[in-house]
Amino acid sequence: PDGDAMAGAADRNGQLTKPPGALGRLEDLAQWYAGWRGNPRPSIDAPQVIVFAGNHGVAARGVSAFPPEVTVQMVANFEQGGAAINQLARTFGARMDVVPLDLDTPTADFTEGPAMTEAGVVAALRAGWDAVAEEADVLVVGEMGIGNTTSAAAIATRLFGGDAGDWTGRGTGVEGDALALKTQVVADGLAAHGSATDGLDILMRMGGRELAGMAGAIARARSLCIPVVMDGFICTAAAACLEKTQEGALDHVVAGHQSAEAAHGHMLEALGKEPLLSLGLRLGEGTGAALAIGVLKGAIACHSGMATFAEAGVADG
Amino acid sequence: PDGDAMAGAADRNGQLTKPPGALGRLEDLAQWYAGWRGNPRPSIDAPQVIVFAGNHGVAARGVSAFPPEVTVQMVANFEQGGAAINQLARTFGARMDVVPLDLDTPTADFTEGPAMTEAGVVAALRAGWDAVAEEADVLVVGEMGIGNTTSAAAIATRLFGGDAGDWTGRGTGVEGDALALKTQVVADGLAAHGSATDGLDILMRMGGRELAGMAGAIARARSLCIPVVMDGFICTAAAACLEKTQEGALDHVVAGHQSAEAAHGHMLEALGKEPLLSLGLRLGEGTGAALAIGVLKGAIACHSGMATFAEAGVADG
């Protein structure tokens, strides 16, 4: 981030017609955003939402409440504008891109070997990198992929420690025996990749193409100084692979929301990210993050649009 | 609310292309909104923000970090578009009206007698009633009035019990001795009006014109079936006077946010209202509620805009 822009934004913030600190987190958000944009009085004009989709070999083990063909059906729904994320992108003035990643060929079942080859994960990271619009000024990355909370739970367990049961949750709605099975699948995956410790290696072994796509896009956004609003459990697991490879890799990322998937809150705590929203969403697609674009827009509108005490002729206490 | 519209909305919600409940509170919000609007598939096209301003005799006792002339100065700032609420109203597509209420004549110091006469509180309630646009489809009411957290703390103590110290907080930034003084002023006010138990009587005795304006507007919104997004500590105190006069009077009201003013959370709990946002705001003006318009818009956009499983050809699990 640009220290001068942040300092300029902090100076401006102190002059705006409100008691000091009265806009709470909106003030911190605006200064953080100003720093990354290199502009003490920035605006948000071009948010971008990218939804990555991938299929998972592990889905064949019955870890989801939905059949794997739903991934490709939902991609069609995204392309026709019928999904939740389409409505939220439109509501907050974001362009939306959909990036299906080789849906006809699921990744390998990660309980039996690496989900992706090195070339495969690099191609997916690259697809994410290439999907970011250079002119975007906020980025949301979301995902669709039947089976991908299983993948994310395995990644989280390996990155943050504990047992499979600590990080495995309901996903789209598995309970009881199905949840026990899912937890066992995560444990089997961990056992099959005992040696992995590097974030990107873990992503390759237990992730999926849509997780790698999100990671690649988040990295690209940093190179373009585009702040990112992070979505829920799966998005955060993908992002965490970057952080565990390079500390500070998520400094340009704010947590858009806390998912109802129980372990998401623990992951956010471990990453030191306080969510902007906590409304019980557990849909993925980037929906929680897209909703938080509204909060970020509000923060920037106040910061850059308000009058100063001097401009407004208001006594400053 | 319209039971048929709510049932129709619930039926629609169950068919949308997402796992059941995956949009969390957005789903509840959409169905609640549909019920009040009498439309199972509603839209939000005309939000209105009304900012009421009033002056308080009790301000002369030094309860605020800002001098009383700031009320009229901030009204000019609202009218010129320079305040935080102006930026948020614009961001979320709301029209904004400013209603200054007899600013040259502060209410009486409520530690010495009733803040308003019966005619005075009725006039302010009426001003609020008249300020609501019949065509509005969401209403936010906000306030400006140096000294009004003192008034709100006195109202909250009388309505919800406990001592002045339980409900008196920093407001725009009083601390230490100034906070002790403010708490004493609240206690003095309570002592001066020991007999009041009815919500509207308490509003007259310890409230202010802008609080009465908000209460009148909230009541009018109900008569017009316009859902209301409630703001912070002062707005909630005003709204609570309605609820304590007629139970259920706030069924058309959702809590937009939880303020950093410590007692606001307790007031929301007592009213059974769970806030949509909790971002540390403590500015008033309707800012927290205006920010929450974005959440409500997102909820309605998803509910009314998403494809059903049948429309999209997606397997429903």
XYZ file of C-alpha atoms in Angstrom:
634
model
C 0.000 0.000 0.000
C 0.919 3.628 -0.580
C 1.929 5.246 2.714
C 1.388 8.777 1.435
C -2.134 7.989 0.269
C -2.940 6.348 3.598
C -1.569 9.331 5.503
C -3.532 11.697 3.275
C -6.669 9.667 3.845
C -6.121 9.656 7.611
C -5.666 13.421 7.563
C -8.843 13.890 5.541
C -10.747 11.521 7.829
C -9.910 13.704 10.814
C -11.455 16.755 9.150
C -14.786 15.278 8.096
C -18.029 16.529 9.677
C -18.480 13.830 12.317
C -17.105 13.138 15.782
C -13.742 11.331 15.682
C -14.230 7.623 15.029
C -18.026 7.914 14.746
C -18.113 5.942 11.488
C -16.349 3.008 13.165
C -15.008 0.396 10.805
C -16.054 2.436 7.788
C -13.205 4.816 8.611
C -10.615 2.037 8.780
C -11.923 0.514 5.566
C -11.703 3.792 3.701
C -8.106 4.411 4.768
C -7.068 0.845 3.954
C -8.727 1.153 0.548
C -7.100 4.536 -0.102
C -3.707 3.052 0.670
C -4.104 0.199 -1.809
C -5.484 2.482 -4.496
C -2.760 5.068 -3.970
C -5.365 7.806 -3.703
C -6.301 9.642 -0.492
C -9.779 10.331 -1.855
C -10.662 7.302 -3.963
C -13.911 6.145 -5.513
C -15.369 2.756 -6.364
C -16.606 2.655 -9.919
C -15.751 -0.772 -11.261
C -16.252 -3.720 -8.927
C -15.703 -7.118 -10.480
C -17.112 -10.455 -9.351
C -15.529 -13.604 -10.785
C -17.121 -16.982 -10.149
C -14.852 -19.981 -10.727
C -16.330 -23.445 -11.122
C -14.661 -26.832 -10.841
C -15.572 -30.460 -10.334
C -14.100 -32.731 -7.673
C -13.274 -36.405 -7.898
C -13.999 -36.696 -4.217
C -17.669 -35.893 -4.916
C -18.051 -39.518 -6.031
C -17.614 -40.491 -2.385
C -20.984 -38.986 -1.485
C -19.780 -35.952 0.468
C -22.431 -33.524 -0.847
C -26.203 -33.231 -0.598
C -26.235 -32.416 -4.328
C -25.119 -34.530 -7.319
C -21.978 -33.412 -9.239
C -23.929 -32.409 -12.361
C -25.213 -29.423 -10.407
C -21.862 -27.695 -10.976
C -22.380 -27.442 -14.742
C -26.087 -26.661 -14.286
C -25.252 -23.794 -11.972
C -22.670 -22.451 -14.420
C -25.493 -22.224 -16.965
C -27.579 -20.471 -14.314
C -24.747 -17.952 -13.716
C -24.447 -17.363 -17.445
C -28.197 -16.795 -17.741
C -28.285 -14.427 -14.771
C -30.442 -16.567 -12.495
C -28.232 -17.256 -9.484
C -28.011 -15.355 -6.219
C -24.613 -13.914 -7.138
C -26.026 -12.429 -10.353
C -28.614 -10.486 -8.366
C -26.048 -9.233 -5.840
C -23.511 -8.263 -8.490
C -26.215 -6.241 -10.243
C -27.407 -4.656 -6.987
C -23.923 -3.374 -6.196
C -22.951 -2.394 -9.736
C -20.379 -5.106 -10.299
C -19.529 -6.758 -13.575
C -19.640 -10.519 -13.296
C -17.478 -13.084 -15.057
C -17.885 -16.838 -14.912
C -14.869 -19.088 -15.367
C -15.688 -22.807 -15.641
C -12.522 -24.855 -15.285
C -12.521 -28.136 -17.203
C -15.823 -29.295 -15.718
C -15.967 -32.474 -17.803
C -12.853 -33.786 -16.082
C -13.172 -33.742 -12.288
C -9.975 -33.440 -10.292
C -8.629 -36.731 -8.937
C -10.076 -38.040 -5.671
C -7.637 -36.526 -3.177
C -7.978 -39.445 -0.796
C -6.105 -41.519 -3.388
C -3.491 -39.055 -4.603
C -3.018 -35.384 -5.481
C -6.200 -33.707 -6.756
C -4.214 -31.917 -9.443
C -0.884 -32.262 -11.182
C 1.580 -29.416 -10.924
C 0.706 -28.375 -14.473
C -2.983 -28.582 -13.582
C -2.806 -26.339 -10.555
C -0.608 -23.850 -12.400
C -3.124 -23.704 -15.259
C -5.946 -23.005 -12.797
C -3.919 -20.367 -10.937
C -3.159 -18.815 -14.310
C -6.843 -18.837 -15.308
C -7.563 -16.913 -12.123
C -4.714 -14.503 -12.745
C -5.943 -13.818 -16.281
C -9.578 -13.337 -15.274
C -8.977 -10.160 -13.255
C -9.883 -6.979 -15.139
C -7.063 -4.442 -14.933
C -9.583 -1.632 -14.562
C -11.406 -3.255 -11.631
C -11.252 -1.304 -8.366
C -12.693 -3.988 -6.064
C -12.575 -7.726 -6.609
C -14.826 -10.484 -5.305
C -13.982 -14.087 -6.134
C -16.538 -16.804 -5.641
C -16.899 -20.464 -6.456
C -19.184 -23.295 -7.435
C -18.103 -26.903 -7.196
C -20.023 -29.817 -5.735
C -17.766 -31.356 -3.094
C -15.625 -28.309 -2.498
C -16.349 -27.809 1.212
C -14.717 -31.225 1.652
C -11.665 -29.958 -0.163
C -11.654 -26.710 1.831
C -11.985 -28.583 5.140
C -8.969 -30.727 4.279
C -6.930 -27.645 3.382
C -7.973 -25.872 6.585
C -7.078 -28.843 8.757
C -3.627 -29.100 7.225
C -2.949 -25.338 7.309
C -4.312 -24.584 10.763
C -3.975 -27.870 12.670
C -6.456 -29.941 14.631
C -8.519 -32.842 13.372
C -10.777 -33.274 10.357
C -13.788 -32.989 12.655
C -12.744 -29.496 13.717
C -13.018 -28.140 10.195
C -15.645 -30.288 8.486
C -19.189 -28.941 8.449
C -22.589 -29.104 6.812
C -21.655 -27.570 3.481
C -24.826 -27.377 1.410
C -26.659 -29.501 3.969
C -25.105 -32.824 5.039
C -25.971 -34.068 8.497
C -25.736 -37.146 10.712
C -24.193 -40.149 8.968
C -23.461 -38.141 5.843
C -21.478 -35.638 7.901
C -19.580 -38.465 9.590
C -18.736 -39.858 6.150
C -17.605 -36.446 4.936
C -15.380 -36.048 7.986
C -13.857 -39.470 7.341
C -13.160 -38.521 3.720
C -11.356 -35.385 4.904
C -9.339 -37.487 7.347
C -8.478 -39.963 4.584
C -7.310 -37.108 2.385
C -5.080 -35.760 5.135
C -3.600 -39.206 5.700
C -2.838 -39.503 1.985
C -0.877 -36.219 1.946
C 0.954 -36.317 5.234
C 4.053 -34.587 3.928
C 2.561 -31.390 2.475
C 3.310 -28.186 4.390
C 3.574 -25.476 1.744
C 0.364 -23.585 0.939
C 0.512 -24.054 -2.818
C 1.489 -27.708 -2.491
C -1.533 -28.248 -0.232
C -3.721 -26.423 -2.747
C -2.525 -28.773 -5.505
C -2.950 -31.927 -3.447
C -6.291 -31.290 -1.725
C -7.778 -28.265 -3.463
C -9.646 -27.948 -6.705
C -9.410 -25.906 -9.863
C -11.906 -23.288 -8.650
C -9.946 -22.860 -5.418
C -6.736 -22.400 -7.398
C -8.539 -19.977 -9.709
C -9.579 -17.863 -6.722
C -6.033 -17.943 -5.330
C -4.606 -16.855 -8.667
C -7.087 -13.996 -8.954
C -6.365 -12.799 -5.412
C -2.638 -12.776 -6.168
C -3.217 -10.915 -9.439
C -5.394 -8.344 -7.699
C -2.503 -7.600 -5.365
C -0.154 -7.015 -8.275
C -2.730 -4.561 -9.686
C -3.404 -2.914 -6.278
C -7.042 -3.991 -6.396
C -8.516 -4.583 -2.924
C -10.295 -7.906 -2.551
C -13.405 -8.723 -0.532
C -13.128 -12.328 0.602
C -16.140 -14.655 0.605
C -16.817 -17.643 2.840
C -15.334 -20.980 3.829
C -14.008 -22.175 0.475
C -12.750 -18.814 -0.695
C -10.988 -18.309 2.636
C -9.349 -21.745 2.455
C -8.019 -20.896 -1.005
C -6.795 -17.497 0.166
C -5.148 -19.063 3.217
C -2.946 -21.134 0.914
C -1.444 -17.858 -0.311
C -0.961 -16.526 3.211
C 0.752 -19.739 4.314
C 3.080 -19.536 1.333
C 3.892 -15.851 1.828
C 2.965 -14.063 5.049
C 1.156 -10.812 4.343
C -0.153 -12.078 0.996
C -3.673 -11.148 2.106
C -2.966 -7.615 3.295
C -5.059 -6.327 0.370
C -7.953 -8.579 1.405
C -10.833 -7.814 3.755
C -13.212 -10.508 5.017
C -16.614 -9.766 3.524
C -18.618 -11.983 5.829
C -18.597 -14.854 8.260
C -20.324 -17.908 6.900
C -22.714 -20.151 8.809
C -20.247 -22.975 8.090
C -19.014 -23.273 11.658
C -15.286 -23.514 10.964
C -15.217 -20.350 8.871
C -15.069 -18.156 11.939
C -12.064 -20.103 13.211
C -10.308 -19.698 9.901
C -10.928 -15.941 9.902
C -9.581 -15.697 13.452
C -6.481 -17.639 12.493
C -5.934 -15.237 9.610
C -6.628 -12.187 11.775
C -9.534 -11.086 9.580
C -12.662 -9.614 11.177
C -15.712 -10.110 8.942
C -17.777 -7.114 7.821
C -21.047 -9.067 7.842
C -22.393 -12.078 9.701
C -25.831 -12.891 8.336
C -25.846 -16.661 8.329
C -25.092 -17.075 4.629
C -23.561 -20.376 3.511
C -24.055 -20.358 -0.236
C -20.681 -19.536 -1.711
C -20.645 -18.112 -5.271
C -19.120 -14.955 -3.754
C -22.498 -13.936 -2.325
C -21.373 -12.837 1.139
C -18.516 -10.828 -0.305
C -20.725 -9.236 -2.956
C -23.117 -8.104 -0.237
C -20.161 -6.531 1.543
C -19.329 -4.456 -1.556
C -22.232 -2.308 -0.358
C -20.487 -1.674 2.956
C -17.230 -0.809 1.208
C -19.027 1.502 -1.224
C -20.701 3.220 1.722
C -17.356 3.657 3.454
C -15.698 5.195 0.415
C -18.699 7.386 -0.374
C -18.551 8.861 3.141
C -14.784 9.274 3.110
C -14.540 10.893 -0.290
C -17.873 12.703 -0.420
C -18.327 14.275 3.000
C -17.637 17.932 3.685
C -14.887 18.917 6.110
C -15.654 21.015 9.206
C -14.098 24.003 7.439
C -16.036 23.484 4.192
C -19.352 23.107 6.010
C -18.795 25.792 8.640
C -19.454 23.316 11.450
C -17.794 23.718 14.861
C -15.530 20.730 15.470
C -16.154 20.324 19.197
C -48.553 -7.966 7.237
C -50.261 -9.872 4.435
C -50.318 -13.601 5.234
C -50.910 -14.639 1.638
C -47.962 -12.606 0.396
C -45.736 -14.073 3.111
C -46.840 -17.594 2.266
C -46.281 -16.936 -1.433
C -42.834 -15.583 -0.667
C -41.991 -18.608 1.482
C -43.110 -20.917 -1.315
C -40.995 -19.038 -3.840
C -38.007 -19.055 -1.482
C -38.110 -22.832 -1.349
C -37.837 -23.100 -5.136
C -34.885 -20.789 -5.702
C -31.585 -22.178 -7.004
C -29.745 -22.534 -3.700
C -29.658 -25.071 -0.869
C -32.449 -24.516 1.683
C -31.558 -21.688 4.055
C -28.247 -20.940 2.344
C -28.946 -17.209 2.160
C -29.439 -17.087 5.927
C -31.037 -13.904 7.214
C -31.520 -12.597 3.676
C -34.278 -15.183 3.266
C -36.080 -14.114 6.443
C -35.743 -10.463 5.493
C -37.207 -11.026 2.055
C -40.234 -12.878 3.401
C -40.840 -10.289 6.113
C -40.572 -7.524 3.530
C -42.903 -9.354 1.139
C -45.476 -9.667 3.903
C -45.463 -5.965 4.693
C -45.572 -4.989 1.040
C -48.367 -7.455 0.252
C -46.370 -8.830 -2.661
C -44.700 -12.261 -2.762
C -42.121 -10.990 -5.241
C -41.501 -7.367 -4.299
C -38.854 -4.876 -5.340
C -37.203 -1.907 -3.656
C -37.304 1.140 -5.868
C -37.951 4.093 -3.593
C -36.142 4.136 -0.247
C -36.576 7.296 1.774
C -34.275 8.682 4.466
C -35.666 11.395 6.733
C -33.366 13.221 9.124
C -35.110 15.050 11.963
C -33.266 17.732 13.927
C -34.067 19.228 17.298
C -32.394 21.179 20.075
C -32.369 20.208 23.719
C -32.558 22.438 26.757
C -30.524 19.880 28.641
C -27.563 20.612 26.351
C -26.947 23.713 28.456
C -25.875 21.390 31.261
C -22.747 20.392 29.345
C -23.692 16.846 28.442
C -22.170 16.867 24.942
C -18.675 17.196 23.505
C -20.101 19.613 20.925
C -21.815 23.019 21.393
C -25.582 23.263 20.648
C -25.087 25.460 17.571
C -23.745 22.367 15.799
C -27.347 21.158 15.344
C -28.247 24.032 13.026
C -24.843 23.882 11.344
C -25.296 20.206 10.600
C -28.775 20.838 9.205
C -27.148 23.190 6.703
C -24.604 20.459 5.969
C -27.444 17.956 5.337
C -29.150 20.442 3.038
C -25.921 21.021 1.128
C -25.220 17.312 0.778
C -22.031 17.228 2.868
C -22.867 14.891 5.738
C -22.272 11.155 6.031
C -25.978 10.390 5.638
C -26.089 12.254 2.326
C -23.376 10.006 0.911
C -25.057 6.831 2.160
C -28.503 7.853 0.922
C -26.998 8.497 -2.509
C -25.053 5.215 -2.490
C -28.193 3.201 -1.840
C -30.500 5.185 -4.097
C -32.581 6.782 -1.350
C -34.224 10.175 -1.468
C -33.344 12.237 1.573
C -35.482 14.764 3.421
C -34.369 16.984 6.280
C -36.891 18.145 8.868
C -35.554 20.731 11.323
C -37.974 21.122 14.228
C -38.039 24.577 15.786
C -34.281 24.713 16.285
C -34.302 28.277 17.628
C -36.316 27.154 20.650
C -34.684 24.235 22.451
C -36.961 21.925 24.387
C -37.119 22.608 28.136
C -34.390 21.111 30.330
C -36.023 17.811 31.315
C -34.328 17.788 34.700
C -36.582 20.704 35.620
C -39.863 19.680 34.015
C -41.279 18.068 30.864
C -39.119 18.647 27.779
C -42.221 19.309 25.704
C -45.823 20.262 26.237
C -48.514 17.902 25.030
C -49.165 20.185 22.073
C -45.430 20.297 21.396
C -44.920 16.548 21.275
C -48.041 16.093 19.159
C -46.770 18.685 16.674
C -43.446 16.867 16.411
C -45.128 13.469 16.040
C -47.293 15.025 13.344
C -44.276 16.478 11.550
C -42.837 12.977 11.445
C -46.120 11.497 10.248
C -46.357 14.061 7.462
C -42.756 13.644 6.316
C -43.175 10.064 5.099
C -43.582 9.788 1.331
C -46.567 7.594 0.452
C -44.629 6.071 -2.429
C -41.620 5.089 -0.310
C -40.951 1.363 -0.079
C -38.338 1.430 2.698
C -37.964 4.083 5.369
C -34.929 5.124 7.395
C -35.333 7.778 10.065
C -32.321 9.500 11.534
C -31.615 12.390 13.820
C -29.345 15.281 14.716
C -29.611 17.058 18.044
C -26.796 18.028 20.380
C -27.649 16.483 23.741
C -29.953 13.796 22.429
C -28.067 10.744 23.711
C -28.786 12.160 27.180
C -32.464 12.259 26.334
C -32.354 8.752 24.845
C -30.535 7.361 27.897
C -33.216 8.779 30.205
C -35.962 7.253 28.059
C -34.205 3.873 27.967
C -33.709 3.810 31.722
C -37.366 4.524 32.352
C -38.620 2.073 29.701
C -36.282 -0.817 30.414
C -35.327 -0.377 34.070
C -31.995 -0.219 35.836
C -30.002 2.888 36.713
C -28.937 5.902 34.679
C -25.407 4.485 34.591
C -26.605 1.366 32.771
C -27.869 3.354 29.812
C -25.668 6.447 29.664
C -22.675 6.301 27.338
C -20.122 8.289 25.390
C -22.447 9.792 22.799
C -20.293 11.859 20.463
C -17.324 11.473 22.786
C -17.746 12.367 26.465
C -15.501 10.581 28.944
C -14.400 10.646 32.555
C -15.864 13.569 34.535
C -18.025 14.642 31.616
C -19.565 11.177 31.442
C -20.192 11.220 35.196
C -21.934 14.591 34.797
C -24.013 13.263 31.905
C -25.056 10.256 33.983
C -26.057 12.546 36.848
C -28.142 14.662 34.473
C -29.950 11.527 33.299
C -30.559 10.519 36.917
C -31.872 14.011 37.701
C -34.250 13.773 34.771
C -35.564 10.425 35.936
C -36.088 11.802 39.433
C -38.057 14.723 38.007
C -40.474 12.414 36.144
C -40.948 9.564 38.564
C -44.554 9.001 37.623
C -44.295 8.474 33.879
C -44.878 4.939 32.629
C -46.571 5.299 29.253
C -44.264 5.382 26.232
C -45.635 8.554 24.688
C -45.744 10.324 28.047
C -42.079 9.432 28.577
C -41.310 10.691 25.074
C -42.959 14.038 25.893
C -41.241 14.399 29.260
C -37.691 13.300 28.475
C -37.514 13.104 24.689
C -36.999 15.774 22.102
C -38.707 16.946 18.960
C -36.468 14.893 16.665
C -37.208 11.761 18.704
C -40.920 12.445 18.455
C -40.520 13.120 14.730
C -38.907 9.705 14.269
C -41.645 8.023 16.305
C -44.345 9.723 14.237
C -42.693 8.676 10.996
C -42.310 5.063 12.152
C -46.005 4.971 13.059
C -46.974 6.503 9.709
C -44.815 3.981 7.843
C -46.771 1.210 9.485
C -50.058 2.692 8.354
C -48.653 2.786 4.813
C -47.136 -0.730 5.038
C -43.637 0.666 4.532
C -40.951 -1.425 6.277
C -38.578 0.618 8.429
C -34.867 0.100 9.008
C -34.059 1.330 12.495
C -30.874 3.266 13.238
C -28.911 3.469 16.484
C -29.315 4.424 20.121
C -31.507 7.509 19.781
C -33.701 6.164 17.011
C -34.215 2.966 18.970
C -35.148 4.869 22.130
C -37.752 6.801 20.145
C -39.082 3.625 18.541
C -39.215 1.891 21.925
C -41.687 4.539 23.127
C -44.090 3.244 20.481
C -43.528 -0.398 21.429
C -44.119 0.368 25.102
C -47.352 2.145 24.223
C -48.606 -0.609 21.920
C -46.937 -4.008 21.847
C -46.111 -5.089 18.306
C -45.870 -1.489 17.099
C -42.418 -2.265 15.716
C -43.284 -5.445 13.815
C -42.634 -3.561 10.562
C -39.210 -2.475 11.823
C -35.864 -4.245 11.430
C -32.750 -3.188 13.336
C -30.296 -1.844 10.780
C -27.235 -1.934 12.982
C -25.870 -2.128 16.485
C -24.218 1.083 17.541
C -20.945 1.380 19.437
C -22.948 3.198 22.134
C -22.749 0.382 24.651
C -26.368 0.399 25.814
C -27.748 0.110 22.285
C -27.189 -3.629 22.225
C -29.141 -3.998 25.448
C -32.007 -1.975 24.049
C -32.119 -4.137 20.906
C -32.135 -7.276 23.036
C -34.962 -5.928 25.149
C -36.927 -5.228 21.966
C -36.076 -8.636 20.460
C -34.398 -7.056 17.441
C -31.237 -8.599 16.013
C -29.146 -6.017 14.156
C -28.189 -6.569 10.525
C -24.835 -4.818 10.895
C -22.402 -4.229 13.711
C -19.589 -2.049 12.435
C -18.877 0.237 15.352
C -20.808 3.225 14.038
C -22.001 5.806 16.562
C -22.882 8.794 14.433
C -26.644 8.835 14.221
C -28.198 10.741 11.284
C -29.635 7.392 10.146
C -26.208 6.276 8.906
C -26.217 2.712 10.240
C -29.710 2.117 8.943
C -28.929 3.623 5.551
C -25.961 1.266 5.229
C -28.329 -1.608 5.972
C -30.568 -0.593 3.048
C -27.873 -2.286 0.969
C -28.422 -5.562 2.811
C -32.175 -5.315 2.383
C -31.815 -4.492 -1.317
C -29.555 -7.508 -1.723
C -32.078 -9.734 0.028
C -34.955 -8.577 -2.163
C -32.880 -8.749 -5.338
C -32.039 -12.395 -4.615
C -35.578 -13.301 -3.618
C -37.302 -11.678 -6.551
C -34.611 -12.047 -9.204
C -33.278 -15.590 -8.822
C -34.320 -18.445 -11.072
C -36.157 -21.428 -9.607
C -34.742 -24.957 -9.915
C -37.329 -25.656 -12.595
C -36.615 -22.461 -14.558
C -32.864 -23.042 -14.499
C -32.930 -26.802 -15.016
C -30.877 -27.385 -11.889
C -31.270 -30.583 -9.828
C -32.572 -29.678 -6.382
C -30.595 -32.234 -4.383
